[in-house]
Structure formats: C-alpha cells, structure tokens
XYZ file of C-alpha atoms in Angstrom:
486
model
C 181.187 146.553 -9.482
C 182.134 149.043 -6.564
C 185.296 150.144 -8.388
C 183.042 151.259 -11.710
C 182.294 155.134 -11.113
C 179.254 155.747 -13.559
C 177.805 158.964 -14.785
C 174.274 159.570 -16.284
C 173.808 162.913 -18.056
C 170.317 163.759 -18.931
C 168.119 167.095 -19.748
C 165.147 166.233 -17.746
C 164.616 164.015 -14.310
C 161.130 163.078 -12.715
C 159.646 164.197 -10.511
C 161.480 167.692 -10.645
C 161.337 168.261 -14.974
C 159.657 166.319 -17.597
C 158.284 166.467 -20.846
C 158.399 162.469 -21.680
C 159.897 159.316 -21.016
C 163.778 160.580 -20.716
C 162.762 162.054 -17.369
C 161.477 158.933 -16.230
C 164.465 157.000 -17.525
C 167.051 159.054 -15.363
C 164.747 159.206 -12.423
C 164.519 155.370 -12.139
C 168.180 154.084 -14.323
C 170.478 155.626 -12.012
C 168.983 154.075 -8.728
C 169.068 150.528 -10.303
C 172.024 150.961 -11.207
C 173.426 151.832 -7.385
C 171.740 149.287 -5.966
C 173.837 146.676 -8.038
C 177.014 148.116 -6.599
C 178.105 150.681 -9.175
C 179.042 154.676 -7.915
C 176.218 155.858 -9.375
C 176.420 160.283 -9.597
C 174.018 162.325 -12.602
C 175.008 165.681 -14.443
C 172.224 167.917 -15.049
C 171.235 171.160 -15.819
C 170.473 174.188 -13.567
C 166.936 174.068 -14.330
C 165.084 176.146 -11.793
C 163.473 172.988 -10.276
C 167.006 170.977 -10.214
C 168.616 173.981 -8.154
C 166.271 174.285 -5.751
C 165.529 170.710 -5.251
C 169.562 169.161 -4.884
C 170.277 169.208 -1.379
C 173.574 169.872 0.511
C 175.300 172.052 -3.166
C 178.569 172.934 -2.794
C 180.471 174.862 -5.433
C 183.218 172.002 -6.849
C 184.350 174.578 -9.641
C 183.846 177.928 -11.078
C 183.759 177.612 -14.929
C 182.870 181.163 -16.780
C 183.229 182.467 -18.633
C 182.048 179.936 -21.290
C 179.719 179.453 -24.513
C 179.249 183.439 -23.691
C 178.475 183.203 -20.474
C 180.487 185.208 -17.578
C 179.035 182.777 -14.825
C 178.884 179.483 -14.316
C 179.587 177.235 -11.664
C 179.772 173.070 -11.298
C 177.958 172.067 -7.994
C 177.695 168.949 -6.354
C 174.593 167.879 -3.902
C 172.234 165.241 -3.366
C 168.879 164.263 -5.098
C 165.784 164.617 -2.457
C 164.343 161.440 -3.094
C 167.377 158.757 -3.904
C 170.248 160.333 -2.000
C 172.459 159.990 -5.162
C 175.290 162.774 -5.703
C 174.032 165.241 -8.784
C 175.576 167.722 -10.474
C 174.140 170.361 -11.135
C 175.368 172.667 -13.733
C 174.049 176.669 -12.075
C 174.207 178.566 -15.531
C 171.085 181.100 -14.792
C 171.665 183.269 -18.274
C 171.341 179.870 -19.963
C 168.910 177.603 -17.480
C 166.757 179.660 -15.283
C 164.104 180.064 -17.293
C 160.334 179.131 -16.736
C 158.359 176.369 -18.396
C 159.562 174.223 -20.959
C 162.819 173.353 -21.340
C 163.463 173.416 -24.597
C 160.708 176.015 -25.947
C 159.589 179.369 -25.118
C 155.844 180.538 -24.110
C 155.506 180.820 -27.623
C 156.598 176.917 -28.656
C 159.464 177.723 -30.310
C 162.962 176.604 -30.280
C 165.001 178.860 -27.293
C 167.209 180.646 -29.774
C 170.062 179.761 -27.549
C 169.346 175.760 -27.473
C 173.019 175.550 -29.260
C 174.851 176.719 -26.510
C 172.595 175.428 -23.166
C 173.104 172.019 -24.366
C 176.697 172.029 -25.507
C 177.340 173.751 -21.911
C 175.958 170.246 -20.638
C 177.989 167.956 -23.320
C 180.944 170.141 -22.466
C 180.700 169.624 -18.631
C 180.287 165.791 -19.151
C 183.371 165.940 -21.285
C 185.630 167.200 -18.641
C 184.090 165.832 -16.142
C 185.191 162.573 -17.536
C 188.486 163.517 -18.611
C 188.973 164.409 -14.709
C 189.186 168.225 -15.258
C 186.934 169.217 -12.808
C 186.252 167.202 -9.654
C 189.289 166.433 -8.158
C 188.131 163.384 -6.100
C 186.003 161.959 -8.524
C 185.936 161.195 -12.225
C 184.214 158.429 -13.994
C 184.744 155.014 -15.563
C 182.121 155.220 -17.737
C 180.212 157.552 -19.507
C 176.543 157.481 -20.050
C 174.503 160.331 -22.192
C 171.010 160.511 -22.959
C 169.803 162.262 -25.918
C 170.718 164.861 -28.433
C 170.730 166.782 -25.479
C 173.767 165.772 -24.103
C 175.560 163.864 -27.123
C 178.136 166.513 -27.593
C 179.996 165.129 -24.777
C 181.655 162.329 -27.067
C 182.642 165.196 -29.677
C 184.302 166.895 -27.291
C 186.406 163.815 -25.746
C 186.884 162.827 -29.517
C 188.742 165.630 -30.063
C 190.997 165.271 -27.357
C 190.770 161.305 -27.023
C 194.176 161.466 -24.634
C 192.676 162.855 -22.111
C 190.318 159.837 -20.813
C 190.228 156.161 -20.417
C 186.364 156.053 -19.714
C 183.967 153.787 -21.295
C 181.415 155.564 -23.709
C 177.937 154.763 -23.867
C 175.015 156.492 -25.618
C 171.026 156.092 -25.555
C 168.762 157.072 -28.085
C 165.777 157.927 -26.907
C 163.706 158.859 -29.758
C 165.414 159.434 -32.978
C 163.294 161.656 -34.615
C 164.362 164.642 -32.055
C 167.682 165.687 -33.550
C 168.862 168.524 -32.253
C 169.282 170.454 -35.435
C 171.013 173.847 -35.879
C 172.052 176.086 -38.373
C 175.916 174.926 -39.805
C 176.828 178.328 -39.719
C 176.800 178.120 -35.727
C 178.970 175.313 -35.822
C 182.362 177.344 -34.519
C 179.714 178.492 -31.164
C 180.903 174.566 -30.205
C 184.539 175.246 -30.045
C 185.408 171.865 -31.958
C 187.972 171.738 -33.986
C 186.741 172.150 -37.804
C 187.185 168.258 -38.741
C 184.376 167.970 -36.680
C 181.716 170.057 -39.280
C 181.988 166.744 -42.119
C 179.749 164.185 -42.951
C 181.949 161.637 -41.438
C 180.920 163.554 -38.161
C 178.190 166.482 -36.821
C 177.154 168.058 -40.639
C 174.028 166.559 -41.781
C 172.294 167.638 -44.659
C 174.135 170.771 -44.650
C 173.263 171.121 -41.639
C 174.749 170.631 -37.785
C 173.080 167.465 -35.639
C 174.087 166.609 -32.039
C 172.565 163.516 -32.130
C 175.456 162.502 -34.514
C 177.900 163.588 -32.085
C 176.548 160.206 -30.173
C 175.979 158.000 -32.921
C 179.265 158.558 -34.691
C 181.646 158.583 -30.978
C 180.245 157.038 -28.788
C 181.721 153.504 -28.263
C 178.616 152.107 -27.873
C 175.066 152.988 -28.653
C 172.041 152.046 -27.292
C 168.413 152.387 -28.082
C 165.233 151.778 -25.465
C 163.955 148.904 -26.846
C 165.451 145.429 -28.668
C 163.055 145.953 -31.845
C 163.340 149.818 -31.976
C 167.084 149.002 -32.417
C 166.642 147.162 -35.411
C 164.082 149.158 -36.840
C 166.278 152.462 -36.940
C 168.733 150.985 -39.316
C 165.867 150.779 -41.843
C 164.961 153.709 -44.026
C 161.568 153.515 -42.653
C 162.654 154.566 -39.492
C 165.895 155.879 -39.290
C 164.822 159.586 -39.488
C 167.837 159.977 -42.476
C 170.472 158.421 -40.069
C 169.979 155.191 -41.005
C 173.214 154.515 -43.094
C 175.112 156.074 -40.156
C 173.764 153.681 -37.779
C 174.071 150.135 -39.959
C 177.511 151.378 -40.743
C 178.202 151.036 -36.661
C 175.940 147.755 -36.111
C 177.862 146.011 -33.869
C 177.839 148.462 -31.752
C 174.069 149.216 -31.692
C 171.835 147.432 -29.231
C 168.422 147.556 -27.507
C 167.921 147.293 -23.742
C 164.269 147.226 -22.716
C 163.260 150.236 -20.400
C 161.760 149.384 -16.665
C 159.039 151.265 -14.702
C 159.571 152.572 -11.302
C 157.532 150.034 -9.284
C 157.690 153.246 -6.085
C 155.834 155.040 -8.249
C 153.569 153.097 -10.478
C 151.896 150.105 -8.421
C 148.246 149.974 -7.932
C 148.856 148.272 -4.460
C 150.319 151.592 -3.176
C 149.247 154.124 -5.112
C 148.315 157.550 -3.285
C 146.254 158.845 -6.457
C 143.884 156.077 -6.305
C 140.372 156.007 -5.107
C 141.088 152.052 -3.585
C 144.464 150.068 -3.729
C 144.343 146.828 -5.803
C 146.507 143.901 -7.214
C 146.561 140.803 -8.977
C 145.855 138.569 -6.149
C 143.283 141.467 -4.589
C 141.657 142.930 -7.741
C 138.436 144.149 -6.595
C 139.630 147.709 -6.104
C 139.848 148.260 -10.256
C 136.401 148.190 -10.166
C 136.559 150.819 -7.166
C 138.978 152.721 -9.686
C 136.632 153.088 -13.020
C 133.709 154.633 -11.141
C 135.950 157.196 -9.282
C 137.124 158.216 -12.986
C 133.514 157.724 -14.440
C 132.687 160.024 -11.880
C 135.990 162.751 -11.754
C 135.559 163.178 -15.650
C 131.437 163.546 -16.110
C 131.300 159.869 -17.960
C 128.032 157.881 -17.774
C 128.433 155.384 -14.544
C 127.897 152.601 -16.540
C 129.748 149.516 -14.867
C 129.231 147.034 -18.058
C 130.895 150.110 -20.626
C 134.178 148.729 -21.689
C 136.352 151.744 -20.740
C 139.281 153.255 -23.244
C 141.966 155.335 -21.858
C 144.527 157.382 -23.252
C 147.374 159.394 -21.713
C 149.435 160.573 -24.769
C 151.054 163.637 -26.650
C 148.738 164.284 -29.300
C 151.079 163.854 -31.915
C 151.072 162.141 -35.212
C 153.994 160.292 -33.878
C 151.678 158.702 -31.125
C 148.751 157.618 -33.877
C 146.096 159.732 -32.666
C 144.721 160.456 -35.848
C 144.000 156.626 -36.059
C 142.181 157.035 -32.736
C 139.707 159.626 -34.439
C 139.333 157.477 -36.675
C 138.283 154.310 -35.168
C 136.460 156.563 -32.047
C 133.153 155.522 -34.136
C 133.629 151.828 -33.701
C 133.951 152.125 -30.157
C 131.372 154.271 -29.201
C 128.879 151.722 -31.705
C 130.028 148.970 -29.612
C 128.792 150.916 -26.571
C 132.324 151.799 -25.049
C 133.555 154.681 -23.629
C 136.648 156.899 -24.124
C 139.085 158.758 -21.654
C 141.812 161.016 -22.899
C 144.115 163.188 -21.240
C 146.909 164.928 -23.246
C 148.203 167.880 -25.312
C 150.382 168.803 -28.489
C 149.202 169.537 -31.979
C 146.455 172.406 -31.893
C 144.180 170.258 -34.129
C 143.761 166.593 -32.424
C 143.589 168.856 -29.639
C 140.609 170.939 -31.023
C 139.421 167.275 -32.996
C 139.335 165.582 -29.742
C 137.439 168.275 -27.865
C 134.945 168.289 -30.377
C 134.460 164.245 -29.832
C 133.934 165.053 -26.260
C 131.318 167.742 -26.714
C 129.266 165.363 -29.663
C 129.444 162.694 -27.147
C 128.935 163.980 -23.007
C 129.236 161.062 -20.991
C 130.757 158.963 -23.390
C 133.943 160.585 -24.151
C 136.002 162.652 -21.512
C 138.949 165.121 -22.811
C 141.525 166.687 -21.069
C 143.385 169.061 -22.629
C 147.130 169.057 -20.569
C 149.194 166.739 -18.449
C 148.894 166.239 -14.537
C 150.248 163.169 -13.110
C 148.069 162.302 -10.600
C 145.148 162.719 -12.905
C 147.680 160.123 -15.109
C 147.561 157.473 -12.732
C 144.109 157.553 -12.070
C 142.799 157.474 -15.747
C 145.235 154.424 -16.319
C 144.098 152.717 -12.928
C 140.575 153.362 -14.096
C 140.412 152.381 -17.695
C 139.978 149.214 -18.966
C 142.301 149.509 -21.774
C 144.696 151.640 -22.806
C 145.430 152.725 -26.176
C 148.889 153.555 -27.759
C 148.375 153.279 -32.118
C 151.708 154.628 -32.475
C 153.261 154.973 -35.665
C 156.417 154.736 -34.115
C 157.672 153.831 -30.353
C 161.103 153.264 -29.226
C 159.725 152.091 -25.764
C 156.582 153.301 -24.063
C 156.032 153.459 -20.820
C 151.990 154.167 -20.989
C 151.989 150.258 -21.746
C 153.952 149.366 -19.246
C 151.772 151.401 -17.002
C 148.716 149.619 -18.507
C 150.142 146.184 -17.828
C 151.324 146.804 -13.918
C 147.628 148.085 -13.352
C 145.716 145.519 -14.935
C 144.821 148.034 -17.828
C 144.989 145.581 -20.814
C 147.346 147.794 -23.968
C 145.903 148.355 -27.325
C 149.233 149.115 -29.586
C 150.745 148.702 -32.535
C 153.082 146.482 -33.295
C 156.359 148.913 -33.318
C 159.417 149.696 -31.138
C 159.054 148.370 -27.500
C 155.301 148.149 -27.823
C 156.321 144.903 -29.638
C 158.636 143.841 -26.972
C 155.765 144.303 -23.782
C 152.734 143.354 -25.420
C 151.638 140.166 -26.325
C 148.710 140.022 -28.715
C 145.034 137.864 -27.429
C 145.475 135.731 -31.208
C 144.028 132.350 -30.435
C 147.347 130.697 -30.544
C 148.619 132.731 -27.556
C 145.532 132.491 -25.839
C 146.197 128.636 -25.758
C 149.586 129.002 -24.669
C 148.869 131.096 -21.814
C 151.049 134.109 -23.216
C 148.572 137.124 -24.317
C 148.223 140.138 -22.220
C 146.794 143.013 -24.562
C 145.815 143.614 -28.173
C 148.127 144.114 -30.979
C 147.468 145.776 -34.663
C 149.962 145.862 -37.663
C 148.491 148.689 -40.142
C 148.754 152.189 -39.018
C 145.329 153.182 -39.909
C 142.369 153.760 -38.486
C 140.655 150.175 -39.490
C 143.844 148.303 -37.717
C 143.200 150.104 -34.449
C 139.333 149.146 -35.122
C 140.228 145.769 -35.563
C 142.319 145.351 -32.120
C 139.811 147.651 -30.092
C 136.784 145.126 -31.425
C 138.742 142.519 -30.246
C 139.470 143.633 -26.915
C 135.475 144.734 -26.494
C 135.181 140.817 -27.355
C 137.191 139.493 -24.634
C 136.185 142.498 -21.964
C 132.556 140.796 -22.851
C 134.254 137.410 -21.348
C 134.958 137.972 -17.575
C 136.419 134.763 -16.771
C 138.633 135.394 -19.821
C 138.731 139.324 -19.230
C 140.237 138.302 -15.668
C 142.973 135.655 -17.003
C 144.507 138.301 -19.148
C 144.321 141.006 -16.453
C 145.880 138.455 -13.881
C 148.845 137.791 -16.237
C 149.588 141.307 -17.122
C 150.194 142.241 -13.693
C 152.511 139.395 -13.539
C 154.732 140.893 -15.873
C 158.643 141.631 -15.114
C 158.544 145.253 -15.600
C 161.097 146.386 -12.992
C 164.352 148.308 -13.398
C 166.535 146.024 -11.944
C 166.704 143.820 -15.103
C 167.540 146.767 -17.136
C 170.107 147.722 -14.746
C 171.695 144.157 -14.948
C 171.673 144.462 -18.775
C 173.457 147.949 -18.485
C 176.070 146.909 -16.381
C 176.833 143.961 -18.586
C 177.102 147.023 -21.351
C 179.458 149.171 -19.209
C 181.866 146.409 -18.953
C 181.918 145.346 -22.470
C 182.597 148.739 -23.467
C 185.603 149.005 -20.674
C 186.856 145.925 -22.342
C-alpha cells in the first residue's frame, strides 16, 4: 500500500468547519486510511478556519488569475491534530468569508457558489494530472460531494493527462449543486460537457453529475442507501443515471471517530462510563436533567435528539408522536436548528411542557455529546438517511436508536422484535412507516423494554459492543482504490 498516493477532497473538515456528517467523514477517513499504509494528503478550501489552523504552509504554486480571481495560491501544510499534509487552496475573494460555507447571513445561496467550488474541482484536477506539485501527484482520486465533483469533468476532458484511479462519494443526494445553465461557460469545459449525457439536468447545470457520470467508481455512505438511490423513490431525479452505471455503484458503511466519541474518555461528560463500567450513564442523565431545567426524575425514560430540523430528518413525525411519550411519562431532549417552523413548533412543546421537554435552538458540540451520553434513547425518524452518525453515536454510548428503517439506519440498527431478542442480535428500535403512528409504535416499544432493567441493560451492553470504528471502512476503501487502479 505505501506506493498508493491518495487524495481526499472535501468542503468541510471537523473540528475546524462543519455543517454535517461530510466534515466528520474527512476528519476521521483520511487518518484510517494512513494508518493502513497508504500516502494519505487532503485538498481543501481556504476557509478562514482551514488557513489559520494548517501548520507549517508553504506556497507550492501561484495560480491567478482564475474563475475571475487575480489571486490565488496552492499551499501545502499540516493538519493540527493528525499531522497529515493538506492543501489548502488561499482564494480570500472566493473563501474568506464568515459563517456558513455555503450561505450568506441571510441563508441564501453565495451568488458565487459556481465558481468557489469549481476552483476546488479544478485544483483536484490538476493536482492529479501532476500540474502542480512537482514532487507529488496522486494514484487515486477521492471527491466528496457536489462540492468537489467537478474534478472528474475536468480530467474527462483531458483524460491524457492522468493515470489516477477515480473514486466518488455521495454523501447525500438530495444536495445537488444546482446552477443556472446559462453559467455553464464560467466552468471552462468544453461545450460537450453542457448535454444530458453529462452536467445539464433538467435544463439545468448539476455538479453532482460531474461525479456520477466520470467518476470510475461511485460510492455512497451506506450498503442500503446505495440501492435505494437507483429507485425513483429516492434517487432525487438521478436515478436512471445511476442504474445505468450499477456496477460501478457501491455502499461502504461510514465509521465514528472512537478519539472523539467514547464515553470512557469523554471530556464533555459529567462521569466516564462503558460497557463493562456502566454506572456513570446514570451519572450522565441527571447532569443533563439538571443543565437543561428537566424534572430529576431517575425512573423518566429519557428521549434525545440532536438533529437538523428538517423534513429530511422526520421531525414532523416527532411532533407528532411527542404526545405518546409524554402520556407514557417520558421525557424529551432536543438540540438542533433549520426550518423556522419545527423550530418555532418545537419551542412551543418546550414551553407547554417545562420540565418535561428541553429545546435548544442551535448546535454546540459539547452540549452534543452530553445530551447523547445522557439520554436514554435517541431518536432519528428520518425519511431518508444515507448513513447517520447520531446512531452510531447512540450505540457507542449506550443510548439505545429509535430510527427508521432507511439508508444506513438500516445497516446499524437492529430492531428489539422478539425474534432478535432470542437470538441475541437487537440493539435499538426500528419503524417502517414515515408517520407519526410508526415512530409511536417504536418509541412505546422502547418505553416497554426501558421498563425491563435486566433487559434494558442486555441491549445497552450489546450496543456498545458494536464495530463502529473507521478502520473497517478504511479496509473496505482500500480494497475500492485498487479495484479501480485495476
């Protein structure tokens, strides 16, 4: 593996800039990866956070003036944390910009989005094609998201100039990256490349097709996620493009960081616990009973939730069922933002309800860790997942999951039915109808068991003994990489 060079291109990387999952992805991916052998280096943007935390920059090339920019330059450092080589693309007309990366103060679209992210495919492109770094090119190819899919358009149209092995991961399929066809020539592509047997989509220009359609392989975060996106259900309108390339679609199941999520070492916690040493759980529900005003009540099955508060991510369903729950006596513990009206719905709960429900409105991680460490259950009704983490989460901390039965929720969660209780295999609650009587259903059923201990403590046991880790993923990758090469 030491002679395969490997580069991961992402928008976002925890801890310095997220907005979901992706930034966990190419915090954690890259570092299995390395330790399996691989030369392991990321391309990323300038973000304000990225420049300042890369250590040891050096300029490797000077690139402006490009997508109407006089200034930019390719630099090459080291990530704080990992040690791994980044680089880090310094465009400050494009990147240097405060808040969100992809939308103003306002929450809309930066009306530049076109050109910041083909800057990063276009980088990635001649980066591989061995344009740019003189001492170092790589083997293979690995882009995450719309964001950075235009890199395989641009080495399409000049497929001479590389021998590198092309992978691409969807991470959620519903996010696009939609534009206007009349920007198309911004790009540079040659016009081929505006057809339906390429980037046009419904008259109008998707980067997310750049991946799908040239990429050699594709790759989605989850096994059943992969299969559902070739359905019309699912497939967000791309779902003839992606059966007509289903050999080369496949699903590898995301990891979690086990240095940063493990309730044995975890600095936001009020007392350390584990599977073998559980009695600091307990330790961790009155701390959050306590930090977010909710009756101390030790018998109160407690809910959690860390979510957007999106339709996507079934909250609505969550509304809906809230009155079950709180008739059975249970509490509820959100913390989250998005759509203006769950947000406004779910505030309202919380004031009808003091010390039974506990809202808040926003995302902080270390708030995160404890609400998940301190919950019961957690609850993700999603109408549609390609992975999940907040499961994952759930599972490593003894938080039983309450999901439904989509996308990599599927894959991590195995439902308490009788059957699998007898063969020793449930560790959460699973629901098929995306309503708000399914998610009643599966949160009456976990209030059932959480009123067993004995059985309430066999289910938390064997969620914590769940392979979650990275490493497998990275071993599933690699197998990838070489496949394509071949």
């Amino acid at each position: 593996m030491t002679s395969m060079r490997v580069l991961q291109v992402g928008a976002e990387i925890y801890p310095l800039v997220k907005t979901g999952g992706l930034a966990d992805v190419m915090g954690a991916l890259p570092q299995a990866l390395a330790r399996q052998g691989p030369d392991v280096r990321l391309l990323l943007p300038g973000w304000p956070a990225v420049v300042e935390a890369v250590r040891e920059q050096r300029v490797v090339r000077e690139l402006g003036p490009v997508f109407g920019v006089a200034r930019v330059q390719l630099r090459l450092g080291t990530l704080p944390a990992s040690g791994l080589a980044a680089y880090v693309i310094d465009a400050p007309m494009l990147f240097r910009r405060d808040g969100n990366p992809y939308l103003d103060a306002g929450g809309a679209e930066w009306c530049d989005n076109l050109q910041r992210f083909a800057l990063l495919g276009w980088v990635a492109a001649q980066l591989t094609a061995g344009g740019l770094d003189d001492a170092w090119a790589p083997t293979v190819l690995h882009a995450h998201d719309w964001h950075a899919a235009t890199a395989f358009a641009y080495l399409a149209a000049h497929p001479e100039s590389h021998r590198a092995a092309t992978v691409f991961t969807v991470h959620n399929l519903a996010y696009q990256g939609l534009f206007p066809s009349a920007d198309f020539g911004l790009l540079g592509l040659p016009a081929r490349f505006m057809a339906p047997s390429a980037l046009e989509f419904h008259g109008q220009l998707s980067l997310m097709k750049a991946g799908l359609k040239f990429a050699r392989r594709i790759t989605t975060v989850s096994p059943s996620y992969a299969r559902e996106i070739t359905t019309p259900e699912f497939g967000c309108g791309l779902d003839g493009v992606l059966r007509g390339r289903a050999d080369d679609v496949s699903g590898i199941l995301n990891g979690i960081d086990d240095g940063v999520w493990n309730p044995a070492a975890d600095p936001h916690l009020a007392a350390p616990y584990s599977a073998a040493r559980p009695a600091g759980k307990a330790r961790c529900k009155q701390a959050l009973q306590a930090e977010l005003g909710l009756a101390p009540r030790k018998g109160a099955m407690l809910f959690g939730v860390v979510s957007r508060l999106t339709a996507q991510k079934g909250l609505d369903l969550l509304l809906a069922a809230a009155p079950t729950l709180l008739r059975h006596g249970a509490q509820l513990a959100l913390q989250g933002s998005g759509d203006a009206k769950l947000e406004a719905a779910f505030a309202a709960l919380a004031a009808a309800h003091p010390g039974e429900v506990a809202v808040r409105i926003g995302y902080d991680e270390a708030t995160a860790h404890r609400l998940i460490a301190g919950a019961d259950a957690i609850v993700v009704p999603s109408r549609f997942e390609p992975c999940g983490l907040t499961q994952m989460y759930g599972l490593r901390y003894g938080s039983l999951p309450v999901v439904r039965r989509v996308g990599g929720l599927a894959d991590t969660v195995v439902d308490a039915s009788p059957q699998a209780l007898h063969d020793g295999r449930a560790t959460g609650f699973v629901f098929d109808a995306a309503t708000g009587a399914g998610l009643a259903g599966a949160l009456e059923a976990a209030i059932a068991a959480h009123a067993q201990p004995a059985l309430w403590k066999t289910l938390m046991q064997r969620a914590m003994q769940q392979h979650l880790s990275w490493d497998d993923a990275a071993r599933r990758y690699l197998a990838l990489y070489e496949a394509a090469r071949g």
